[in-house]
Coordinates of C-alpha atoms in Angstrom, one line a residue:
M3 CA -85.1 -3.4 -64.5
L4 CA -83.2 -0.7 -62.6
P5 CA -82.0 2.4 -64.5
T6 CA -78.9 2.4 -66.5
L7 CA -76.0 2.8 -64.1
F8 CA -72.9 4.8 -64.8
A9 CA -72.0 6.1 -61.3
V10 CA -70.1 3.0 -60.3
L11 CA -67.6 3.8 -63.0
V12 CA -66.9 7.1 -61.2
F13 CA -66.2 5.2 -58.0
A14 CA -64.3 2.5 -59.8
A15 CA -62.4 4.5 -62.3
E16 CA -58.7 4.6 -61.9
P17 CA -55.8 5.5 -64.3
V18 CA -55.0 3.0 -66.9
A19 CA -51.5 1.6 -66.8
A20 CA -49.2 3.0 -69.5
T21 CA -47.7 -0.4 -70.0
T22 CA -49.4 -3.7 -70.9
P23 CA -53.2 -3.8 -70.4
Q24 CA -54.4 -5.9 -67.5
P25 CA -56.8 -8.8 -68.2
L26 CA -60.4 -8.2 -67.4
S27 CA -60.3 -10.6 -64.5
D28 CA -57.6 -8.5 -62.8
I29 CA -59.6 -5.3 -63.4
L30 CA -62.8 -6.9 -61.9
A31 CA -60.8 -8.1 -58.9
R32 CA -59.6 -4.6 -58.3
L33 CA -63.1 -3.2 -58.8
E34 CA -64.4 -5.7 -56.3
A35 CA -61.9 -4.6 -53.7
S36 CA -62.8 -0.9 -54.3
E37 CA -66.5 -1.7 -53.9
S38 CA -65.8 -3.5 -50.7
S39 CA -64.1 -0.4 -49.3
L40 CA -67.0 1.7 -50.5
M41 CA -69.6 -0.5 -48.8
Q42 CA -67.8 -0.1 -45.5
L43 CA -68.3 3.7 -45.9
Y44 CA -72.0 3.1 -46.3
E45 CA -72.1 1.4 -42.9
T46 CA -70.0 3.9 -40.9
A47 CA -70.0 7.4 -42.5
S48 CA -72.3 10.2 -43.5
F49 CA -71.7 11.8 -46.8
N50 CA -73.2 13.2 -50.0
V51 CA -73.0 11.4 -53.4
H52 CA -73.4 12.9 -56.8
T53 CA -74.3 10.3 -59.4
T54 CA -74.6 10.5 -63.1
Y55 CA -76.7 7.9 -64.9
R56 CA -75.9 7.9 -68.6
S57 CA -77.6 5.6 -71.1
V58 CA -75.5 5.1 -74.3
D59 CA -76.1 3.5 -77.6
A60 CA -73.8 0.9 -79.2
A61 CA -71.5 3.6 -80.5
G62 CA -71.2 5.2 -77.0
K63 CA -73.4 8.2 -77.9
T64 CA -75.4 9.4 -74.9
K65 CA -79.1 8.6 -75.3
S66 CA -80.2 10.0 -71.9
L67 CA -78.6 11.7 -68.9
D68 CA -79.9 11.8 -65.3
E69 CA -78.3 13.2 -62.2
A70 CA -79.0 12.4 -58.6
E71 CA -77.7 13.8 -55.4
T72 CA -78.2 11.7 -52.3
R73 CA -77.2 12.1 -48.6
L74 CA -76.1 8.9 -47.0
F75 CA -76.3 8.6 -43.2
Q76 CA -77.3 6.4 -40.3
K77 CA -81.0 6.2 -39.5
D78 CA -82.1 4.0 -36.6
G79 CA -78.6 2.6 -36.5
K80 CA -78.7 1.4 -40.1
P81 CA -77.4 2.9 -43.4
W82 CA -80.0 5.1 -45.1
E83 CA -80.2 7.3 -48.2
E84 CA -82.1 10.5 -48.8
I85 CA -82.6 11.9 -52.3
T86 CA -81.7 15.6 -52.1
R87 CA -81.9 16.3 -55.8
F88 CA -82.8 14.3 -58.9
L89 CA -82.7 15.7 -62.5
D90 CA -84.3 13.7 -65.3
E91 CA -82.9 15.1 -68.6
G92 CA -82.3 18.4 -66.8
Q93 CA -85.8 18.6 -65.2
D94 CA -86.0 18.6 -61.4
V95 CA -88.1 15.5 -60.4
T96 CA -86.8 15.3 -56.8
A97 CA -90.3 15.4 -55.3
R98 CA -91.6 12.8 -57.7
E99 CA -88.7 10.4 -57.0
N100 CA -89.0 10.8 -53.2
A101 CA -92.8 10.2 -53.4
K102 CA -92.2 7.1 -55.6
R103 CA -89.7 5.7 -53.2
Q104 CA -91.9 6.4 -50.1
K105 CA -94.8 4.7 -51.8
E106 CA -92.7 1.6 -52.6
L107 CA -91.5 1.5 -48.9
E108 CA -95.0 1.8 -47.6
S109 CA -96.4 -0.9 -49.9
G110 CA -93.6 -3.3 -49.2
K111 CA -92.3 -3.4 -52.8
R112 CA -89.1 -1.9 -51.6
K113 CA -87.4 -2.5 -48.3
R114 CA -84.8 -0.3 -46.6
K115 CA -82.1 -2.8 -47.4
D116 CA -82.9 -2.7 -51.1
G117 CA -81.6 0.8 -51.6
I118 CA -78.6 1.0 -49.3
P119 CA -76.1 0.2 -50.4
F120 CA -77.0 -0.2 -54.0
A121 CA -76.0 -3.5 -55.5
S122 CA -73.1 -2.5 -57.7
P123 CA -72.4 -4.9 -60.5
F124 CA -68.8 -4.9 -59.5
G125 CA -69.4 -6.1 -55.9
K126 CA -68.3 -9.6 -54.9
D127 CA -71.8 -11.0 -54.6
Q128 CA -73.0 -9.3 -57.8
Q129 CA -70.3 -10.1 -60.5
A130 CA -71.7 -13.6 -61.1
L131 CA -75.0 -12.0 -62.3
Y132 CA -73.3 -10.1 -65.1
V133 CA -71.3 -10.5 -68.3
F134 CA -68.5 -8.0 -68.5
T135 CA -66.7 -6.7 -71.6
D136 CA -63.6 -4.6 -71.6
L137 CA -64.2 -1.7 -74.0
G138 CA -60.7 -0.3 -73.7
V139 CA -59.8 3.3 -72.8
D140 CA -62.4 6.1 -72.7
P141 CA -62.0 8.2 -75.9
D142 CA -62.8 11.3 -73.9
D143 CA -60.3 10.5 -71.2
P144 CA -57.6 8.0 -72.2
S145 CA -56.5 7.7 -68.5
L146 CA -59.8 5.8 -67.8
R147 CA -60.9 2.4 -68.9
R148 CA -64.5 1.5 -69.8
I149 CA -66.1 -1.7 -68.7
Q150 CA -69.5 -2.7 -70.2
F151 CA -71.8 -4.9 -68.1
E152 CA -75.1 -6.6 -68.9
P153 CA -77.1 -8.9 -66.7
K154 CA -77.0 -12.6 -67.6
R155 CA -80.8 -12.6 -66.8
K156 CA -82.9 -9.5 -66.7
S157 CA -84.3 -8.7 -63.3
E158 CA -85.6 -5.8 -61.2
K159 CA -82.4 -6.2 -59.1
T160 CA -79.8 -6.0 -61.9
Y161 CA -78.6 -3.0 -63.8
K162 CA -78.2 -2.6 -67.6

């Protein structure tokens, strides 16, 4: 199973309406549209992404925190990602993560298309693989809404 994913919430987060809450299906439709726009960037632009992976317990308390910085660009006419920095619980493991990725590419376990763009649970072709739960507003930032997602079936291609 892929690592716990929190970064998509950064891309997908938007202010919560001050009036009536929207149904989860409406929120997922808006997230899908946002992901579609983001995927177009992967195919046409070069940019850096800072991602925070936060694993939380049932009460929302952080169990682990990882950070990654990646550079996305075109390589041989196709989208590509380069890990420029990876912190595992504050420890720099960039070289290890790059070596692991390279080994997977060379062995055939990972293909270039597997990593770019990553398969966001909120993307059109991915939502059917997950169960989503609206957790309401973020207690640390009430302008944001939290959406929990879990794979319907565990797989190396789904996020928890």
